[in-house]
PDB file of C-alpha atoms in Angstrom:
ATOM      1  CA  UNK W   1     -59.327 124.865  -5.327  1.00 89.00           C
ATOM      2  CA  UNK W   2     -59.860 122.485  -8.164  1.00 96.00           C
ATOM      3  CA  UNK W   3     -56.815 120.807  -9.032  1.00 97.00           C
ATOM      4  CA  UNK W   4     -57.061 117.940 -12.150  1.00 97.00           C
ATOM      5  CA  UNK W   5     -55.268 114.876 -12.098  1.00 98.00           C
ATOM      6  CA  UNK W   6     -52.116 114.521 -14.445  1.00 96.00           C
ATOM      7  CA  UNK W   7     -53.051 113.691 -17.708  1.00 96.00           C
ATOM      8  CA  UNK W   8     -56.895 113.623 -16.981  1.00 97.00           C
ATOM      9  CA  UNK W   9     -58.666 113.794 -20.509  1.00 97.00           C
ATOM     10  CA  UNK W  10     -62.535 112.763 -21.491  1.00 97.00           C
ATOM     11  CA  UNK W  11     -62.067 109.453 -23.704  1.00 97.00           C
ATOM     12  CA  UNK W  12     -66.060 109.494 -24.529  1.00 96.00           C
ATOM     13  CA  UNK W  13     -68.974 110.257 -22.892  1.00 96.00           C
ATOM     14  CA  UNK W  14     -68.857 108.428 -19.186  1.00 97.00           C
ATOM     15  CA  UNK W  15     -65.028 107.880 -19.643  1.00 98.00           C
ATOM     16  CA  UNK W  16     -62.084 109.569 -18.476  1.00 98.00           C
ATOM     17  CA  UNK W  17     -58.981 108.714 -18.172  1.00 98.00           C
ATOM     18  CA  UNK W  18     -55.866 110.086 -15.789  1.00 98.00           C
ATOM     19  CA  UNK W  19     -52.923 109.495 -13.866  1.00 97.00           C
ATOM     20  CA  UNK W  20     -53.022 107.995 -10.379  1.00 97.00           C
ATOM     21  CA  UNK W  21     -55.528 110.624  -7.986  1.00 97.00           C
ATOM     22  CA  UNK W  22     -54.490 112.077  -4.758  1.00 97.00           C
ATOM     23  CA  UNK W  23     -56.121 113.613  -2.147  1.00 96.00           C
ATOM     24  CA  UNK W  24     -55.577 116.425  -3.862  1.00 97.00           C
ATOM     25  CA  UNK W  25     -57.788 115.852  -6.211  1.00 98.00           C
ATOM     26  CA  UNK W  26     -60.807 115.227  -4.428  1.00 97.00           C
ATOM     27  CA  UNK W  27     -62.528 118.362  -4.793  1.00 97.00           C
ATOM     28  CA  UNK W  28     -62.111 118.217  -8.696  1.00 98.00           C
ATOM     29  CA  UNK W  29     -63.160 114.404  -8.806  1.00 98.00           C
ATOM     30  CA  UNK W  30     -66.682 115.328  -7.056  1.00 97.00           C
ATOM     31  CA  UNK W  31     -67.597 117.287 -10.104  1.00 97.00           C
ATOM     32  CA  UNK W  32     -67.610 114.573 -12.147  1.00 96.00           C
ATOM     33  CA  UNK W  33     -69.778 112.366 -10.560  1.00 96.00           C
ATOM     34  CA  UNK W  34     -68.012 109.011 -10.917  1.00 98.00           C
ATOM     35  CA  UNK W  35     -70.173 105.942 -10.300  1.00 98.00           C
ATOM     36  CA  UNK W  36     -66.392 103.808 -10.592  1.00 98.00           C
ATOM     37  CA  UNK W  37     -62.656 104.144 -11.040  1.00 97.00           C
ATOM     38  CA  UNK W  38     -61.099 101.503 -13.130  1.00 96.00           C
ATOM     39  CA  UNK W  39     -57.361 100.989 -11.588  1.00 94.00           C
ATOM     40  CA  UNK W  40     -54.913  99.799 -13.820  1.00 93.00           C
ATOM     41  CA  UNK W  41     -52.035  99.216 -10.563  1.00 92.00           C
ATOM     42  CA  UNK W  42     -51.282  96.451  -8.902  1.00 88.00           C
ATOM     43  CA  UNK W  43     -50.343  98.002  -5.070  1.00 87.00           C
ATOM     44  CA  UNK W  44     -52.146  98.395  -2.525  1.00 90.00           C
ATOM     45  CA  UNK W  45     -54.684 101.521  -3.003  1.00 93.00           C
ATOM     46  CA  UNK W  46     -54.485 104.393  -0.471  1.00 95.00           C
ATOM     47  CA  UNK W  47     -56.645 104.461   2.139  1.00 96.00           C
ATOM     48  CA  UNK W  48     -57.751 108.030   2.272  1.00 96.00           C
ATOM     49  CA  UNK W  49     -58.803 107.272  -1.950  1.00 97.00           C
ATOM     50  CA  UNK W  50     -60.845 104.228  -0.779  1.00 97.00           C
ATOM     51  CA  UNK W  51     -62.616 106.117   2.489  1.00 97.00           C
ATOM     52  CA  UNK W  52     -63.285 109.086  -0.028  1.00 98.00           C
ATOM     53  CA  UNK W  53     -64.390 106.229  -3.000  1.00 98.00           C
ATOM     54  CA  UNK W  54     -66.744 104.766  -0.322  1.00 98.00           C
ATOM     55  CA  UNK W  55     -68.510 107.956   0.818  1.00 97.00           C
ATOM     56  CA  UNK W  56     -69.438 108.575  -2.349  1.00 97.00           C
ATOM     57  CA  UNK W  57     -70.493 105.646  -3.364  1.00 98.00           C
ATOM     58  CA  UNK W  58     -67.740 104.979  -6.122  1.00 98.00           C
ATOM     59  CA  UNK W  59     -67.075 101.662  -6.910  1.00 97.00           C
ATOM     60  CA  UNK W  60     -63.275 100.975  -7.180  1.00 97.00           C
ATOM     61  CA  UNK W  61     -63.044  97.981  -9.626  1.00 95.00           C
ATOM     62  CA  UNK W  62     -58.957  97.065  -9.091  1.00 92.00           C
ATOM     63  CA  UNK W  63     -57.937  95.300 -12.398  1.00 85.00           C
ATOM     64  CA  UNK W  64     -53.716  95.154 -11.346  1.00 75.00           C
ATOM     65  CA  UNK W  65     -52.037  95.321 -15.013  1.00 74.00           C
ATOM     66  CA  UNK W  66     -48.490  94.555 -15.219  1.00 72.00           C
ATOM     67  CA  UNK W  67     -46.975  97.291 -17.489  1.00 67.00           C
ATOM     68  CA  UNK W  68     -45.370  96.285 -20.703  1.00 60.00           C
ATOM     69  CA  UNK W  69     -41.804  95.956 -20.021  1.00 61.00           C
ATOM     70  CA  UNK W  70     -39.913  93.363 -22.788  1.00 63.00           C
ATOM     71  CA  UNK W  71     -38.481  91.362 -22.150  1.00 61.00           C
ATOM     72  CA  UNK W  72     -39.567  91.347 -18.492  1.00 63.00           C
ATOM     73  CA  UNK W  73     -42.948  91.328 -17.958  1.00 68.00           C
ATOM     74  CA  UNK W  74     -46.021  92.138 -19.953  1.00 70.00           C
ATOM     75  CA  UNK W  75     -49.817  93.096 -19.669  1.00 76.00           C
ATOM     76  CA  UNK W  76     -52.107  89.678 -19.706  1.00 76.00           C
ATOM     77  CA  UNK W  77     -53.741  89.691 -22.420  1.00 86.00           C
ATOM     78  CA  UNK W  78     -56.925  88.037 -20.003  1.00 88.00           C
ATOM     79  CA  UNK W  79     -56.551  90.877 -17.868  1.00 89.00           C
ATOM     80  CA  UNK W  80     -56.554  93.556 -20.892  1.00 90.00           C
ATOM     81  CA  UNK W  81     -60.201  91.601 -21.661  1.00 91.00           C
ATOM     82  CA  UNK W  82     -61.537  92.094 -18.589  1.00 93.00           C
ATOM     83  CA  UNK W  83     -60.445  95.477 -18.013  1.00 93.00           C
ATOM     84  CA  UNK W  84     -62.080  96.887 -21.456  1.00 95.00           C
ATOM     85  CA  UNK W  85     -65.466  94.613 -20.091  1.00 95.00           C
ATOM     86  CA  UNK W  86     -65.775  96.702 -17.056  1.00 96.00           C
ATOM     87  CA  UNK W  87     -65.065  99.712 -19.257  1.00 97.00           C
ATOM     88  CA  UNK W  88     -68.188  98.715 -20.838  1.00 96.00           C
ATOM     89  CA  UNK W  89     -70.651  98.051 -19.122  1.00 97.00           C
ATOM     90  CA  UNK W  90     -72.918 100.814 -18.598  1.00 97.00           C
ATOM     91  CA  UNK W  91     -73.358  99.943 -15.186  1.00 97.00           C
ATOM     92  CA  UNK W  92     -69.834 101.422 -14.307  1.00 98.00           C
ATOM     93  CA  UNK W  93     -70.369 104.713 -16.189  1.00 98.00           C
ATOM     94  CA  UNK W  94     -69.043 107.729 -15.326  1.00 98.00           C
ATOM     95  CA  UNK W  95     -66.094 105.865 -14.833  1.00 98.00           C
ATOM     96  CA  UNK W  96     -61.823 107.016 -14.724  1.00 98.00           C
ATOM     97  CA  UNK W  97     -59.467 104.918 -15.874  1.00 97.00           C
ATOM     98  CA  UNK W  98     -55.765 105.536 -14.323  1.00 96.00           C
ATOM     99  CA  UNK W  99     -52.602 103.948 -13.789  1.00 93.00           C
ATOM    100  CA  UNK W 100     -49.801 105.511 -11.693  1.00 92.00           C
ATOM    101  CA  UNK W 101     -48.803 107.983 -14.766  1.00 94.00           C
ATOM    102  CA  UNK W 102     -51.403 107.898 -17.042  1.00 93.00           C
ATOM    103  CA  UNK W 103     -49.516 107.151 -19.892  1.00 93.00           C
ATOM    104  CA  UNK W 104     -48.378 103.646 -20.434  1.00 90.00           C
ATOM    105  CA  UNK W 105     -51.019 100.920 -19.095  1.00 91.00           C
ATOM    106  CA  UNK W 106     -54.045 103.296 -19.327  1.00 95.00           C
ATOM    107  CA  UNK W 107     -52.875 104.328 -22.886  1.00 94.00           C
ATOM    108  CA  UNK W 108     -53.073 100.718 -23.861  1.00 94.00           C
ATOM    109  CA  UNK W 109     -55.976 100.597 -22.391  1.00 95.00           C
ATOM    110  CA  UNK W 110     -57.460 103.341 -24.231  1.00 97.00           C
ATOM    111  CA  UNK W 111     -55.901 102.814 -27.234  1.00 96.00           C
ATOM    112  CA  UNK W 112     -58.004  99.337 -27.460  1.00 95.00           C
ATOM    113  CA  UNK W 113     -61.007 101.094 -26.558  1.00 97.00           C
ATOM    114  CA  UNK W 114     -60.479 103.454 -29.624  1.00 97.00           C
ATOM    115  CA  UNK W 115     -59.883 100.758 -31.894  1.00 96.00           C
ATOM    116  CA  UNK W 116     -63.013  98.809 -30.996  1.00 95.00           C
ATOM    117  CA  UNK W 117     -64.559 101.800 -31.396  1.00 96.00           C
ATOM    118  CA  UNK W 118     -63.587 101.932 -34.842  1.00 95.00           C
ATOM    119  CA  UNK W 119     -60.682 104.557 -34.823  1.00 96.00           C
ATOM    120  CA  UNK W 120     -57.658 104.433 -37.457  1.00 96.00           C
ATOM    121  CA  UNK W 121     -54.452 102.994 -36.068  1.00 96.00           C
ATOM    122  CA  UNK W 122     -52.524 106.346 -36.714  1.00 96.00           C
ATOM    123  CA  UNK W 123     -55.019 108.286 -34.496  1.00 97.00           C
ATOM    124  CA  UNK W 124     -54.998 105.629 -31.633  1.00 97.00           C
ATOM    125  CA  UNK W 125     -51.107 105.889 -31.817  1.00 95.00           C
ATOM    126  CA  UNK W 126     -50.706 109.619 -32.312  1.00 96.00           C
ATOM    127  CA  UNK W 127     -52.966 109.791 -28.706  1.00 96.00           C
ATOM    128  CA  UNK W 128     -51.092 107.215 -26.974  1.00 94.00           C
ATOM    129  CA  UNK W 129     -47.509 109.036 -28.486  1.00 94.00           C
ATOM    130  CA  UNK W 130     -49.176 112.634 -26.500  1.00 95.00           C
ATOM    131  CA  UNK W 131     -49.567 110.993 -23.684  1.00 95.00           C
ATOM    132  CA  UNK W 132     -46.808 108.633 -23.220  1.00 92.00           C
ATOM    133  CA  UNK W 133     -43.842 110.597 -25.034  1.00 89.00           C
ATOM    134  CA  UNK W 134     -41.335 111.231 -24.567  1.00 86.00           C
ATOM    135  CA  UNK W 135     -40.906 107.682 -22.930  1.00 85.00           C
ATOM    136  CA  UNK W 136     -43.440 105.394 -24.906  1.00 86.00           C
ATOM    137  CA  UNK W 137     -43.445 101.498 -25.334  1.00 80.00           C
ATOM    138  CA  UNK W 138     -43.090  99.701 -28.525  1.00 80.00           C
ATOM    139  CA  UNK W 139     -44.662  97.133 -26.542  1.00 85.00           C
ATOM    140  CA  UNK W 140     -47.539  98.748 -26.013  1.00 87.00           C
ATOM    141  CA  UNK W 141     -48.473 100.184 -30.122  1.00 92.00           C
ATOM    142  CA  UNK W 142     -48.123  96.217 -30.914  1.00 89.00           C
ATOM    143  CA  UNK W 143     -50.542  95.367 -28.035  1.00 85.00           C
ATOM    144  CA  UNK W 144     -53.365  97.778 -29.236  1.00 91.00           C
ATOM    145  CA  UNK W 145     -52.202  96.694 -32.762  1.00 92.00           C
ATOM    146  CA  UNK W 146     -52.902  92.908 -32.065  1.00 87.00           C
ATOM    147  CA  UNK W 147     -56.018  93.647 -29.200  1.00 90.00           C
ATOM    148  CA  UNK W 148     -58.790  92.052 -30.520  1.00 90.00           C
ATOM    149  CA  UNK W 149     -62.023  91.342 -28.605  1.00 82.00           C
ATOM    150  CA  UNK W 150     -63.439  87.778 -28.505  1.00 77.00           C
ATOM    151  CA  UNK W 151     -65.926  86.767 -31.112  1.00 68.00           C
ATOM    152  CA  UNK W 152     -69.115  87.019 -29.470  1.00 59.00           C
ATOM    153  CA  UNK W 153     -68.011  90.981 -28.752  1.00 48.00           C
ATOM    154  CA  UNK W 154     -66.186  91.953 -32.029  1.00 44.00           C
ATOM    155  CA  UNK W 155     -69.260  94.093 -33.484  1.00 43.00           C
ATOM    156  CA  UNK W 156     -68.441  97.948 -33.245  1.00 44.00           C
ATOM    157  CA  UNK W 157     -71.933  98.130 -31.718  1.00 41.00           C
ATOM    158  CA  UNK W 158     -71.310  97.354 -28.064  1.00 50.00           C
ATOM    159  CA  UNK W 159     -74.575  96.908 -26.240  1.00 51.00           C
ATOM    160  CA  UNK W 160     -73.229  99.768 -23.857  1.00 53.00           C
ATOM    161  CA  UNK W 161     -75.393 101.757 -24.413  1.00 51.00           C
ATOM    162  CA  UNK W 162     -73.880 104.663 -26.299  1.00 50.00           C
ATOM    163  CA  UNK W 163     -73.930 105.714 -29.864  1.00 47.00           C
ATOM    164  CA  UNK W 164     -70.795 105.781 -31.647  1.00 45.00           C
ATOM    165  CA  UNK W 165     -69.194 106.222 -34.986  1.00 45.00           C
ATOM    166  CA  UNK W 166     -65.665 106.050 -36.160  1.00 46.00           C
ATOM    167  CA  UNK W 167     -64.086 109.524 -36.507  1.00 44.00           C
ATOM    168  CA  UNK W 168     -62.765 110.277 -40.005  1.00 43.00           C
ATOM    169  CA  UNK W 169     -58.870 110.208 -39.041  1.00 41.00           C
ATOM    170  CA  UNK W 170     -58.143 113.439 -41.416  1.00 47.00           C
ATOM    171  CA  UNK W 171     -60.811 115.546 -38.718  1.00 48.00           C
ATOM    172  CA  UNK W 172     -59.509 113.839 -35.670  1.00 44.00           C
ATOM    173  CA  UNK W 173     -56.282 114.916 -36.582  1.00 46.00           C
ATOM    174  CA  UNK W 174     -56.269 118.386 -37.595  1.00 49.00           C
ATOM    175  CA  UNK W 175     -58.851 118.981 -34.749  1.00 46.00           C
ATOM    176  CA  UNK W 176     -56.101 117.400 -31.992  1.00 43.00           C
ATOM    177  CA  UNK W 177     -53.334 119.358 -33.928  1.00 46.00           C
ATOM    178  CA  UNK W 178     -55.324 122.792 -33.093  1.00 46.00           C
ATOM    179  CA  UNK W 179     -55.935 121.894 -29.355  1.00 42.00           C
ATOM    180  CA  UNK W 180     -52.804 120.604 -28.867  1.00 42.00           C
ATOM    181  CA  UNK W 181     -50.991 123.529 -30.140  1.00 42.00           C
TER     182      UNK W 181
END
């Protein structure tokens, strides 16, 4: 039996994103053929995920994200940099991307990703609003708002070797409002 993570989604070709896997999820993750998971947590990672991660030959590539929580603690803004650079780099592709949830710290994650990628601030925060509601962070809209990469990275064509063009926001829009109906 196949059985998807919680809030599993393609971002792009080579990307997913999710909340945290379980054992339960093993049989579904082979399909994909992940080459690395990106972890967004901080704890310790369970040992059955790394034994299956290492038979596989999966890379897990821990980058431990504190989760946006004003006025208490807050996602590095280093850390956010480094994260989207492993996101990347070809190297690392098929990759998922997951935090315990799914929602919070991987939809910032994501939502930088889109907006490198060229994507309208409504669509980046109507994705990160499906996701995250009904609980979402302010926090985290005004990190994706600010997110920029550093100056040697800032053209919209990465060297990682995919194509990509912004998506008109009016299709992106009426095409989630269809499949999320």
């Amino acid at each position: 039996e196949l059985i998807v993570p919680e809030n599993f989604a393609m971002v792009e070709p080579g990307v997913y994103r999710s909340s945290f896997p379980r054992s339960k999820n093993i049989p579904f993750l082979k399909t994909i053929g992940l080459k690395s998971v990106v972890s967004l947590v901080p704890e310790e990672y369970p040992a059955k995920m790394v034994e299956f991660y290492e038979q596989n030959g999966i890379s897990l590539l821990c980058h431990g994200l504190e989760g946006n929580k004003w006025p208490f603690k807050g996602i590095d803004e280093f850390d956010l940099h480094k994260t989207i650079e492993s996101i990347l780099n070809p190297i690392n592709r098929p990759l998922l991307i997951h935090c315990n949830k799914g929602k919070h710290r991987t939809g910032t994650v994501i939502g930088c990703l889109r907006k490198i990628r060229g994507w309208s601030l409504t669509c980046i925060f109507q994705e990160y609003l499906f996701y995250a509601s009904p609980k979402t962070r302010l926090e985290d809209q005004r990190m994706i708002e600010m997110f920029e990469l550093p100056s040697e990275n800032s053209s919209n064509s990465l060297d990682d070797g995919v194509e990509y063009s912004p998506i008109p926001s009016e299709q992106l829009l009426d095409s989630q409002q269809a499949s999320f109906s």
